[in-house]
mmCIF file with all atom_site columns, C-alpha atoms in Angstrom:
data_model
loop_
_atom_site.group_PDB
_atom_site.id
_atom_site.type_symbol
_atom_site.label_atom_id
_atom_site.label_alt_id
_atom_site.label_comp_id
_atom_site.label_asym_id
_atom_site.label_entity_id
_atom_site.label_seq_id
_atom_site.pdbx_PDB_ins_code
_atom_site.Cartn_x
_atom_site.Cartn_y
_atom_site.Cartn_z
_atom_site.occupancy
_atom_site.B_iso_or_equiv
_atom_site.pdbx_formal_charge
_atom_site.auth_seq_id
_atom_site.auth_comp_id
_atom_site.auth_asym_id
_atom_site.auth_atom_id
_atom_site.pdbx_PDB_model_num
ATOM 1   C CA . UNK A 1 1   ? -156.797 125.999 9.113   1.00 44.00 ? 22  UNK A CA 1
ATOM 2   C CA . UNK A 1 2   ? -153.276 126.786 10.166  1.00 43.00 ? 23  UNK A CA 1
ATOM 3   C CA . UNK A 1 3   ? -151.899 124.445 7.579   1.00 43.00 ? 24  UNK A CA 1
ATOM 4   C CA . UNK A 1 4   ? -154.018 126.034 4.865   1.00 45.00 ? 25  UNK A CA 1
ATOM 5   C CA . UNK A 1 5   ? -153.134 129.501 6.151   1.00 46.00 ? 26  UNK A CA 1
ATOM 6   C CA . UNK A 1 6   ? -149.415 128.680 6.152   1.00 43.00 ? 27  UNK A CA 1
ATOM 7   C CA . UNK A 1 7   ? -149.708 127.248 2.680   1.00 44.00 ? 28  UNK A CA 1
ATOM 8   C CA . UNK A 1 8   ? -151.407 130.460 1.528   1.00 45.00 ? 29  UNK A CA 1
ATOM 9   C CA . UNK A 1 9   ? -148.632 132.555 2.992   1.00 41.00 ? 30  UNK A CA 1
ATOM 10  C CA . UNK A 1 10  ? -145.984 130.378 1.350   1.00 39.00 ? 31  UNK A CA 1
ATOM 11  C CA . UNK A 1 11  ? -147.793 130.617 -2.004  1.00 42.00 ? 32  UNK A CA 1
ATOM 12  C CA . UNK A 1 12  ? -148.025 134.389 -1.650  1.00 42.00 ? 33  UNK A CA 1
ATOM 13  C CA . UNK A 1 13  ? -144.331 134.642 -0.833  1.00 39.00 ? 34  UNK A CA 1
ATOM 14  C CA . UNK A 1 14  ? -143.444 132.430 -3.792  1.00 41.00 ? 35  UNK A CA 1
ATOM 15  C CA . UNK A 1 15  ? -145.597 134.550 -6.097  1.00 43.00 ? 36  UNK A CA 1
ATOM 16  C CA . UNK A 1 16  ? -143.997 137.741 -4.791  1.00 40.00 ? 37  UNK A CA 1
ATOM 17  C CA . UNK A 1 17  ? -140.498 136.252 -5.149  1.00 41.00 ? 38  UNK A CA 1
ATOM 18  C CA . UNK A 1 18  ? -141.286 135.132 -8.718  1.00 44.00 ? 39  UNK A CA 1
ATOM 19  C CA . UNK A 1 19  ? -142.530 138.612 -9.601  1.00 42.00 ? 40  UNK A CA 1
ATOM 20  C CA . UNK A 1 20  ? -139.431 140.234 -8.160  1.00 41.00 ? 41  UNK A CA 1
ATOM 21  C CA . UNK A 1 21  ? -137.136 137.866 -10.018 1.00 41.00 ? 42  UNK A CA 1
ATOM 22  C CA . UNK A 1 22  ? -139.061 138.391 -13.236 1.00 43.00 ? 43  UNK A CA 1
ATOM 23  C CA . UNK A 1 23  ? -138.900 142.139 -12.707 1.00 42.00 ? 44  UNK A CA 1
ATOM 24  C CA . UNK A 1 24  ? -135.134 141.970 -12.237 1.00 38.00 ? 45  UNK A CA 1
ATOM 25  C CA . UNK A 1 25  ? -134.739 139.998 -15.422 1.00 38.00 ? 46  UNK A CA 1
ATOM 26  C CA . UNK A 1 26  ? -136.755 142.524 -17.409 1.00 34.00 ? 47  UNK A CA 1
ATOM 27  C CA . UNK A 1 27  ? -134.771 145.360 -15.878 1.00 33.00 ? 48  UNK A CA 1
ATOM 28  C CA . UNK A 1 28  ? -131.476 143.665 -16.752 1.00 34.00 ? 49  UNK A CA 1
ATOM 29  C CA . UNK A 1 29  ? -132.624 143.061 -20.304 1.00 35.00 ? 50  UNK A CA 1
ATOM 30  C CA . UNK A 1 30  ? -133.728 146.650 -20.733 1.00 37.00 ? 51  UNK A CA 1
ATOM 31  C CA . UNK A 1 31  ? -130.542 147.955 -19.151 1.00 37.00 ? 52  UNK A CA 1
ATOM 32  C CA . UNK A 1 32  ? -128.444 145.716 -21.342 1.00 35.00 ? 53  UNK A CA 1
ATOM 33  C CA . UNK A 1 33  ? -130.107 147.105 -24.452 1.00 33.00 ? 54  UNK A CA 1
ATOM 34  C CA . UNK A 1 34  ? -129.469 150.682 -23.380 1.00 30.00 ? 55  UNK A CA 1
ATOM 35  C CA . UNK A 1 35  ? -125.896 149.922 -22.387 1.00 30.00 ? 56  UNK A CA 1
ATOM 36  C CA . UNK A 1 36  ? -125.292 148.305 -25.784 1.00 28.00 ? 57  UNK A CA 1
ATOM 37  C CA . UNK A 1 37  ? -126.633 151.405 -27.536 1.00 26.00 ? 58  UNK A CA 1
ATOM 38  C CA . UNK A 1 38  ? -124.509 153.722 -25.454 1.00 26.00 ? 59  UNK A CA 1
ATOM 39  C CA . UNK A 1 39  ? -121.394 151.640 -25.997 1.00 28.00 ? 60  UNK A CA 1
ATOM 40  C CA . UNK A 1 40  ? -122.060 151.583 -29.726 1.00 24.00 ? 61  UNK A CA 1
ATOM 41  C CA . UNK A 1 41  ? -122.436 155.371 -29.854 1.00 28.00 ? 62  UNK A CA 1
ATOM 42  C CA . UNK A 1 42  ? -119.307 155.889 -27.785 1.00 24.00 ? 63  UNK A CA 1
ATOM 43  C CA . UNK A 1 43  ? -117.220 153.563 -29.948 1.00 27.00 ? 64  UNK A CA 1
ATOM 44  C CA . UNK A 1 44  ? -118.519 155.177 -33.141 1.00 27.00 ? 65  UNK A CA 1
ATOM 45  C CA . UNK A 1 45  ? -117.699 158.712 -32.007 1.00 27.00 ? 66  UNK A CA 1
ATOM 46  C CA . UNK A 1 46  ? -113.900 158.475 -32.232 1.00 26.00 ? 67  UNK A CA 1
ATOM 47  C CA . UNK A 1 47  ? -114.230 156.756 -35.603 1.00 26.00 ? 68  UNK A CA 1
ATOM 48  C CA . UNK A 1 48  ? -116.195 159.688 -36.964 1.00 30.00 ? 69  UNK A CA 1
ATOM 49  C CA . UNK A 1 49  ? -113.809 162.158 -35.362 1.00 30.00 ? 70  UNK A CA 1
ATOM 50  C CA . UNK A 1 50  ? -110.799 160.539 -37.014 1.00 39.00 ? 71  UNK A CA 1
ATOM 51  C CA . UNK A 1 51  ? -112.624 160.347 -40.317 1.00 43.00 ? 72  UNK A CA 1
ATOM 52  C CA . UNK A 1 52  ? -111.744 156.713 -41.013 1.00 50.00 ? 73  UNK A CA 1
ATOM 53  C CA . UNK A 1 53  ? -114.165 154.628 -43.010 1.00 55.00 ? 74  UNK A CA 1
ATOM 54  C CA . UNK A 1 54  ? -114.046 151.295 -44.788 1.00 64.00 ? 75  UNK A CA 1
ATOM 55  C CA . UNK A 1 55  ? -110.959 152.491 -46.693 1.00 72.00 ? 76  UNK A CA 1
ATOM 56  C CA . UNK A 1 56  ? -108.182 154.799 -45.508 1.00 81.00 ? 77  UNK A CA 1
ATOM 57  C CA . UNK A 1 57  ? -108.516 158.055 -47.471 1.00 88.00 ? 78  UNK A CA 1
ATOM 58  C CA . UNK A 1 58  ? -111.547 156.915 -49.445 1.00 91.00 ? 79  UNK A CA 1
ATOM 59  C CA . UNK A 1 59  ? -113.204 159.069 -52.107 1.00 94.00 ? 80  UNK A CA 1
ATOM 60  C CA . UNK A 1 60  ? -114.531 162.402 -50.713 1.00 95.00 ? 81  UNK A CA 1
ATOM 61  C CA . UNK A 1 61  ? -112.461 162.125 -47.526 1.00 95.00 ? 82  UNK A CA 1
ATOM 62  C CA . UNK A 1 62  ? -109.758 164.684 -46.733 1.00 95.00 ? 83  UNK A CA 1
ATOM 63  C CA . UNK A 1 63  ? -106.103 164.753 -45.761 1.00 93.00 ? 84  UNK A CA 1
ATOM 64  C CA . UNK A 1 64  ? -104.094 167.210 -43.702 1.00 91.00 ? 85  UNK A CA 1
ATOM 65  C CA . UNK A 1 65  ? -101.192 169.324 -44.908 1.00 83.00 ? 86  UNK A CA 1
ATOM 66  C CA . UNK A 1 66  ? -97.859  167.592 -45.331 1.00 72.00 ? 87  UNK A CA 1
ATOM 67  C CA . UNK A 1 67  ? -95.205  166.626 -47.833 1.00 59.00 ? 88  UNK A CA 1
ATOM 68  C CA . UNK A 1 68  ? -93.672  163.520 -46.272 1.00 65.00 ? 89  UNK A CA 1
ATOM 69  C CA . UNK A 1 69  ? -96.539  162.429 -44.019 1.00 71.00 ? 90  UNK A CA 1
ATOM 70  C CA . UNK A 1 70  ? -100.271 163.001 -43.855 1.00 79.00 ? 91  UNK A CA 1
ATOM 71  C CA . UNK A 1 71  ? -103.363 162.094 -41.851 1.00 87.00 ? 92  UNK A CA 1
ATOM 72  C CA . UNK A 1 72  ? -106.966 161.627 -42.734 1.00 90.00 ? 93  UNK A CA 1
ATOM 73  C CA . UNK A 1 73  ? -108.980 164.393 -41.080 1.00 91.00 ? 94  UNK A CA 1
ATOM 74  C CA . UNK A 1 74  ? -112.608 165.574 -41.268 1.00 93.00 ? 95  UNK A CA 1
ATOM 75  C CA . UNK A 1 75  ? -113.125 167.792 -44.306 1.00 94.00 ? 96  UNK A CA 1
ATOM 76  C CA . UNK A 1 76  ? -114.561 170.472 -42.005 1.00 93.00 ? 97  UNK A CA 1
ATOM 77  C CA . UNK A 1 77  ? -111.367 170.574 -39.933 1.00 93.00 ? 98  UNK A CA 1
ATOM 78  C CA . UNK A 1 78  ? -109.062 173.580 -40.158 1.00 93.00 ? 99  UNK A CA 1
ATOM 79  C CA . UNK A 1 79  ? -106.264 171.085 -40.825 1.00 93.00 ? 100 UNK A CA 1
ATOM 80  C CA . UNK A 1 80  ? -107.949 169.714 -43.946 1.00 95.00 ? 101 UNK A CA 1
ATOM 81  C CA . UNK A 1 81  ? -105.973 170.569 -47.086 1.00 95.00 ? 102 UNK A CA 1
ATOM 82  C CA . UNK A 1 82  ? -107.190 168.372 -49.924 1.00 96.00 ? 103 UNK A CA 1
ATOM 83  C CA . UNK A 1 83  ? -110.015 166.006 -50.841 1.00 96.00 ? 104 UNK A CA 1
ATOM 84  C CA . UNK A 1 84  ? -109.733 162.538 -52.375 1.00 96.00 ? 105 UNK A CA 1
ATOM 85  C CA . UNK A 1 85  ? -111.264 162.532 -55.870 1.00 97.00 ? 106 UNK A CA 1
ATOM 86  C CA . UNK A 1 86  ? -110.214 158.958 -56.708 1.00 97.00 ? 107 UNK A CA 1
ATOM 87  C CA . UNK A 1 87  ? -108.611 156.085 -54.800 1.00 94.00 ? 108 UNK A CA 1
ATOM 88  C CA . UNK A 1 88  ? -106.937 152.986 -56.245 1.00 93.00 ? 109 UNK A CA 1
ATOM 89  C CA . UNK A 1 89  ? -104.967 150.025 -54.929 1.00 90.00 ? 110 UNK A CA 1
ATOM 90  C CA . UNK A 1 90  ? -101.479 149.164 -56.136 1.00 90.00 ? 111 UNK A CA 1
ATOM 91  C CA . UNK A 1 91  ? -99.107  151.633 -57.795 1.00 89.00 ? 112 UNK A CA 1
ATOM 92  C CA . UNK A 1 92  ? -99.714  154.568 -60.117 1.00 89.00 ? 113 UNK A CA 1
ATOM 93  C CA . UNK A 1 93  ? -97.864  152.846 -62.940 1.00 87.00 ? 114 UNK A CA 1
ATOM 94  C CA . UNK A 1 94  ? -100.078 149.763 -62.748 1.00 88.00 ? 115 UNK A CA 1
ATOM 95  C CA . UNK A 1 95  ? -103.425 151.342 -61.885 1.00 90.00 ? 116 UNK A CA 1
ATOM 96  C CA . UNK A 1 96  ? -105.960 153.664 -63.512 1.00 93.00 ? 117 UNK A CA 1
ATOM 97  C CA . UNK A 1 97  ? -105.011 157.257 -64.256 1.00 92.00 ? 118 UNK A CA 1
ATOM 98  C CA . UNK A 1 98  ? -106.153 159.989 -61.895 1.00 95.00 ? 119 UNK A CA 1
ATOM 99  C CA . UNK A 1 99  ? -108.881 162.401 -63.052 1.00 95.00 ? 120 UNK A CA 1
ATOM 100 C CA . UNK A 1 100 ? -107.654 165.127 -65.373 1.00 95.00 ? 121 UNK A CA 1
ATOM 101 C CA . UNK A 1 101 ? -107.740 167.988 -62.864 1.00 96.00 ? 122 UNK A CA 1
ATOM 102 C CA . UNK A 1 102 ? -106.040 166.124 -59.994 1.00 97.00 ? 123 UNK A CA 1
ATOM 103 C CA . UNK A 1 103 ? -103.670 168.507 -58.170 1.00 96.00 ? 124 UNK A CA 1
ATOM 104 C CA . UNK A 1 104 ? -101.354 165.856 -56.720 1.00 94.00 ? 125 UNK A CA 1
ATOM 105 C CA . UNK A 1 105 ? -101.117 162.174 -55.840 1.00 94.00 ? 126 UNK A CA 1
ATOM 106 C CA . UNK A 1 106 ? -100.580 160.674 -52.402 1.00 91.00 ? 127 UNK A CA 1
ATOM 107 C CA . UNK A 1 107 ? -98.708  157.370 -52.538 1.00 88.00 ? 128 UNK A CA 1
ATOM 108 C CA . UNK A 1 108 ? -99.881  155.159 -49.682 1.00 85.00 ? 129 UNK A CA 1
ATOM 109 C CA . UNK A 1 109 ? -97.342  152.538 -48.655 1.00 75.00 ? 130 UNK A CA 1
ATOM 110 C CA . UNK A 1 110 ? -98.044  149.437 -46.607 1.00 61.00 ? 131 UNK A CA 1
ATOM 111 C CA . UNK A 1 111 ? -97.446  150.356 -42.979 1.00 57.00 ? 132 UNK A CA 1
ATOM 112 C CA . UNK A 1 112 ? -98.852  150.174 -39.471 1.00 47.00 ? 133 UNK A CA 1
ATOM 113 C CA . UNK A 1 113 ? -100.154 153.579 -38.360 1.00 48.00 ? 134 UNK A CA 1
ATOM 114 C CA . UNK A 1 114 ? -101.669 154.314 -34.971 1.00 46.00 ? 135 UNK A CA 1
ATOM 115 C CA . UNK A 1 115 ? -105.139 154.204 -36.516 1.00 45.00 ? 136 UNK A CA 1
ATOM 116 C CA . UNK A 1 116 ? -106.428 152.639 -39.691 1.00 47.00 ? 137 UNK A CA 1
ATOM 117 C CA . UNK A 1 117 ? -109.692 151.830 -41.402 1.00 47.00 ? 138 UNK A CA 1
ATOM 118 C CA . UNK A 1 118 ? -110.435 148.432 -39.897 1.00 48.00 ? 139 UNK A CA 1
ATOM 119 C CA . UNK A 1 119 ? -108.323 148.314 -36.774 1.00 48.00 ? 140 UNK A CA 1
ATOM 120 C CA . UNK A 1 120 ? -105.940 145.599 -37.932 1.00 51.00 ? 141 UNK A CA 1
ATOM 121 C CA . UNK A 1 121 ? -102.944 147.931 -37.819 1.00 52.00 ? 142 UNK A CA 1
ATOM 122 C CA . UNK A 1 122 ? -102.238 148.010 -41.564 1.00 60.00 ? 143 UNK A CA 1
ATOM 123 C CA . UNK A 1 123 ? -103.067 150.283 -44.491 1.00 64.00 ? 144 UNK A CA 1
ATOM 124 C CA . UNK A 1 124 ? -103.008 148.589 -47.914 1.00 68.00 ? 145 UNK A CA 1
ATOM 125 C CA . UNK A 1 125 ? -100.683 149.953 -50.555 1.00 79.00 ? 146 UNK A CA 1
ATOM 126 C CA . UNK A 1 126 ? -102.322 152.301 -53.056 1.00 90.00 ? 147 UNK A CA 1
ATOM 127 C CA . UNK A 1 127 ? -102.641 155.892 -54.180 1.00 93.00 ? 148 UNK A CA 1
ATOM 128 C CA . UNK A 1 128 ? -105.118 158.701 -53.727 1.00 93.00 ? 149 UNK A CA 1
ATOM 129 C CA . UNK A 1 129 ? -105.778 161.377 -56.343 1.00 96.00 ? 150 UNK A CA 1
ATOM 130 C CA . UNK A 1 130 ? -106.110 164.659 -54.463 1.00 96.00 ? 151 UNK A CA 1
ATOM 131 C CA . UNK A 1 131 ? -107.723 168.009 -55.184 1.00 97.00 ? 152 UNK A CA 1
ATOM 132 C CA . UNK A 1 132 ? -106.857 171.033 -53.036 1.00 97.00 ? 153 UNK A CA 1
ATOM 133 C CA . UNK A 1 133 ? -109.783 172.403 -51.044 1.00 97.00 ? 154 UNK A CA 1
ATOM 134 C CA . UNK A 1 134 ? -108.709 175.933 -51.942 1.00 95.00 ? 155 UNK A CA 1
ATOM 135 C CA . UNK A 1 135 ? -106.741 177.491 -54.837 1.00 95.00 ? 156 UNK A CA 1
ATOM 136 C CA . UNK A 1 136 ? -104.230 177.257 -56.315 1.00 93.00 ? 157 UNK A CA 1
ATOM 137 C CA . UNK A 1 137 ? -105.109 174.212 -58.386 1.00 96.00 ? 158 UNK A CA 1
ATOM 138 C CA . UNK A 1 138 ? -102.026 173.170 -60.345 1.00 96.00 ? 159 UNK A CA 1
ATOM 139 C CA . UNK A 1 139 ? -104.045 170.389 -61.962 1.00 97.00 ? 160 UNK A CA 1
ATOM 140 C CA . UNK A 1 140 ? -106.337 172.841 -63.757 1.00 98.00 ? 161 UNK A CA 1
ATOM 141 C CA . UNK A 1 141 ? -105.633 173.543 -67.456 1.00 97.00 ? 162 UNK A CA 1
ATOM 142 C CA . UNK A 1 142 ? -102.624 175.847 -67.601 1.00 97.00 ? 163 UNK A CA 1
ATOM 143 C CA . UNK A 1 143 ? -101.994 175.530 -63.866 1.00 97.00 ? 164 UNK A CA 1
ATOM 144 C CA . UNK A 1 144 ? -98.439  174.333 -64.302 1.00 95.00 ? 165 UNK A CA 1
ATOM 145 C CA . UNK A 1 145 ? -98.628  171.118 -62.297 1.00 92.00 ? 166 UNK A CA 1
ATOM 146 C CA . UNK A 1 146 ? -100.661 168.051 -61.527 1.00 93.00 ? 167 UNK A CA 1
ATOM 147 C CA . UNK A 1 147 ? -99.841  164.436 -62.338 1.00 94.00 ? 168 UNK A CA 1
ATOM 148 C CA . UNK A 1 148 ? -101.250 164.664 -65.875 1.00 93.00 ? 169 UNK A CA 1
ATOM 149 C CA . UNK A 1 149 ? -100.770 166.921 -68.886 1.00 96.00 ? 170 UNK A CA 1
ATOM 150 C CA . UNK A 1 150 ? -104.146 167.882 -70.350 1.00 97.00 ? 171 UNK A CA 1
ATOM 151 C CA . UNK A 1 151 ? -105.599 170.168 -72.988 1.00 97.00 ? 172 UNK A CA 1
ATOM 152 C CA . UNK A 1 152 ? -104.899 173.771 -72.005 1.00 98.00 ? 173 UNK A CA 1
ATOM 153 C CA . UNK A 1 153 ? -101.581 173.001 -70.306 1.00 98.00 ? 174 UNK A CA 1
ATOM 154 C CA . UNK A 1 154 ? -98.301  174.600 -71.311 1.00 98.00 ? 175 UNK A CA 1
ATOM 155 C CA . UNK A 1 155 ? -94.926  172.890 -71.605 1.00 97.00 ? 176 UNK A CA 1
ATOM 156 C CA . UNK A 1 156 ? -91.268  173.655 -72.342 1.00 97.00 ? 177 UNK A CA 1
ATOM 157 C CA . UNK A 1 157 ? -88.613  171.474 -73.939 1.00 95.00 ? 178 UNK A CA 1
ATOM 158 C CA . UNK A 1 158 ? -85.924  169.912 -71.741 1.00 94.00 ? 179 UNK A CA 1
ATOM 159 C CA . UNK A 1 159 ? -84.024  168.047 -74.478 1.00 89.00 ? 180 UNK A CA 1
ATOM 160 C CA . UNK A 1 160 ? -83.994  164.494 -75.809 1.00 89.00 ? 181 UNK A CA 1
ATOM 161 C CA . UNK A 1 161 ? -87.547  164.930 -77.035 1.00 88.00 ? 182 UNK A CA 1
ATOM 162 C CA . UNK A 1 162 ? -88.868  165.511 -73.500 1.00 93.00 ? 183 UNK A CA 1
ATOM 163 C CA . UNK A 1 163 ? -91.083  168.328 -72.253 1.00 95.00 ? 184 UNK A CA 1
ATOM 164 C CA . UNK A 1 164 ? -92.185  169.479 -68.825 1.00 96.00 ? 185 UNK A CA 1
ATOM 165 C CA . UNK A 1 165 ? -95.256  171.330 -67.725 1.00 96.00 ? 186 UNK A CA 1
ATOM 166 C CA . UNK A 1 166 ? -95.171  174.941 -66.584 1.00 97.00 ? 187 UNK A CA 1
ATOM 167 C CA . UNK A 1 167 ? -97.772  177.588 -65.801 1.00 97.00 ? 188 UNK A CA 1
ATOM 168 C CA . UNK A 1 168 ? -99.246  179.229 -68.880 1.00 97.00 ? 189 UNK A CA 1
ATOM 169 C CA . UNK A 1 169 ? -99.299  182.659 -67.205 1.00 95.00 ? 190 UNK A CA 1
ATOM 170 C CA . UNK A 1 170 ? -95.498  182.672 -66.904 1.00 92.00 ? 191 UNK A CA 1
ATOM 171 C CA . UNK A 1 171 ? -95.379  182.602 -63.096 1.00 90.00 ? 192 UNK A CA 1
ATOM 172 C CA . UNK A 1 172 ? -93.424  179.337 -63.070 1.00 90.00 ? 193 UNK A CA 1
ATOM 173 C CA . UNK A 1 173 ? -89.653  178.943 -62.992 1.00 90.00 ? 194 UNK A CA 1
ATOM 174 C CA . UNK A 1 174 ? -89.653  178.340 -66.742 1.00 94.00 ? 195 UNK A CA 1
ATOM 175 C CA . UNK A 1 175 ? -91.546  180.272 -69.382 1.00 96.00 ? 196 UNK A CA 1
ATOM 176 C CA . UNK A 1 176 ? -94.066  178.323 -71.489 1.00 97.00 ? 197 UNK A CA 1
ATOM 177 C CA . UNK A 1 177 ? -93.057  177.457 -75.050 1.00 97.00 ? 198 UNK A CA 1
ATOM 178 C CA . UNK A 1 178 ? -96.040  175.429 -76.237 1.00 98.00 ? 199 UNK A CA 1
ATOM 179 C CA . UNK A 1 179 ? -99.702  175.037 -75.320 1.00 98.00 ? 200 UNK A CA 1
ATOM 180 C CA . UNK A 1 180 ? -101.660 171.815 -75.802 1.00 98.00 ? 201 UNK A CA 1
ATOM 181 C CA . UNK A 1 181 ? -104.723 172.789 -77.810 1.00 98.00 ? 202 UNK A CA 1
ATOM 182 C CA . UNK A 1 182 ? -106.261 169.429 -78.649 1.00 97.00 ? 203 UNK A CA 1
ATOM 183 C CA . UNK A 1 183 ? -106.152 165.741 -77.707 1.00 98.00 ? 204 UNK A CA 1
ATOM 184 C CA . UNK A 1 184 ? -106.566 163.144 -80.461 1.00 98.00 ? 205 UNK A CA 1
ATOM 185 C CA . UNK A 1 185 ? -105.955 159.436 -80.980 1.00 97.00 ? 206 UNK A CA 1
ATOM 186 C CA . UNK A 1 186 ? -103.698 159.870 -84.027 1.00 97.00 ? 207 UNK A CA 1
ATOM 187 C CA . UNK A 1 187 ? -101.107 162.503 -84.962 1.00 97.00 ? 208 UNK A CA 1
ATOM 188 C CA . UNK A 1 188 ? -102.739 162.875 -88.362 1.00 97.00 ? 209 UNK A CA 1
ATOM 189 C CA . UNK A 1 189 ? -105.801 164.365 -86.662 1.00 98.00 ? 210 UNK A CA 1
ATOM 190 C CA . UNK A 1 190 ? -103.854 167.292 -85.211 1.00 98.00 ? 211 UNK A CA 1
ATOM 191 C CA . UNK A 1 191 ? -104.359 170.679 -86.918 1.00 97.00 ? 212 UNK A CA 1
ATOM 192 C CA . UNK A 1 192 ? -101.777 171.990 -89.362 1.00 96.00 ? 213 UNK A CA 1
ATOM 193 C CA . UNK A 1 193 ? -100.658 174.595 -86.817 1.00 95.00 ? 214 UNK A CA 1
ATOM 194 C CA . UNK A 1 194 ? -99.297  171.837 -84.543 1.00 97.00 ? 215 UNK A CA 1
ATOM 195 C CA . UNK A 1 195 ? -95.600  172.304 -83.800 1.00 97.00 ? 216 UNK A CA 1
ATOM 196 C CA . UNK A 1 196 ? -95.188  169.627 -81.095 1.00 97.00 ? 217 UNK A CA 1
ATOM 197 C CA . UNK A 1 197 ? -96.808  166.322 -80.195 1.00 97.00 ? 218 UNK A CA 1
ATOM 198 C CA . UNK A 1 198 ? -97.164  165.634 -76.477 1.00 97.00 ? 219 UNK A CA 1
ATOM 199 C CA . UNK A 1 199 ? -97.928  162.216 -74.998 1.00 95.00 ? 220 UNK A CA 1
ATOM 200 C CA . UNK A 1 200 ? -101.042 162.499 -72.815 1.00 95.00 ? 221 UNK A CA 1
ATOM 201 C CA . UNK A 1 201 ? -102.165 158.903 -72.324 1.00 89.00 ? 222 UNK A CA 1
ATOM 202 C CA . UNK A 1 202 ? -105.761 157.748 -72.117 1.00 88.00 ? 223 UNK A CA 1
ATOM 203 C CA . UNK A 1 203 ? -108.170 157.304 -75.022 1.00 91.00 ? 224 UNK A CA 1
ATOM 204 C CA . UNK A 1 204 ? -106.761 160.369 -76.813 1.00 95.00 ? 225 UNK A CA 1
ATOM 205 C CA . UNK A 1 205 ? -103.027 159.985 -76.128 1.00 96.00 ? 226 UNK A CA 1
ATOM 206 C CA . UNK A 1 206 ? -101.703 162.544 -78.596 1.00 97.00 ? 227 UNK A CA 1
ATOM 207 C CA . UNK A 1 207 ? -101.590 166.180 -77.512 1.00 98.00 ? 228 UNK A CA 1
ATOM 208 C CA . UNK A 1 208 ? -101.431 168.731 -80.320 1.00 98.00 ? 229 UNK A CA 1
ATOM 209 C CA . UNK A 1 209 ? -99.362  171.688 -79.143 1.00 98.00 ? 230 UNK A CA 1
ATOM 210 C CA . UNK A 1 210 ? -98.513  174.970 -80.796 1.00 97.00 ? 231 UNK A CA 1
ATOM 211 C CA . UNK A 1 211 ? -96.108  177.794 -79.853 1.00 97.00 ? 232 UNK A CA 1
ATOM 212 C CA . UNK A 1 212 ? -97.266  180.447 -77.388 1.00 95.00 ? 233 UNK A CA 1
#
């Protein structure tokens, strides 16, 4: 009887020990899952705060103010100045043209900033076509700026067959002399009132301009 009783006690202790060990394993597994979730949320938070995604300054992301340097910031930040409307790799001369109403272009050189899109310490070379979050918009027709000359823009002659863009309302440093009224693929398609042909690029590379 003692031997059977001792065996029963040993079996009970083994069962209790097994249950406790199993319980610890379940607890560790559950805790590990929660810890993983918390770590994931914590590591994602600074990424969202900095505004970096798969690409540095991707389309619809925003940059801060600056002329020689800039940072990607949340578009809701008070430091946000302009939004990316297009983003391309390489150089402006070799890549696609920016949208017509782009206000300015940010040239992104290969470098190693403190933070980047994938954490490898480099930002690929490229350019971002930017649109100011608030007026003025020099890229708008007649705005007097922007990387492209489009229909509605005004220009003045600088000699040697060259022209430069200026604001159509006369608020620029130079008064407008001509306004681009139409874009066509051949000069022959310009109206008879055309006094100047302006190179625009794109599918309709000829700008028909007349005096203002």
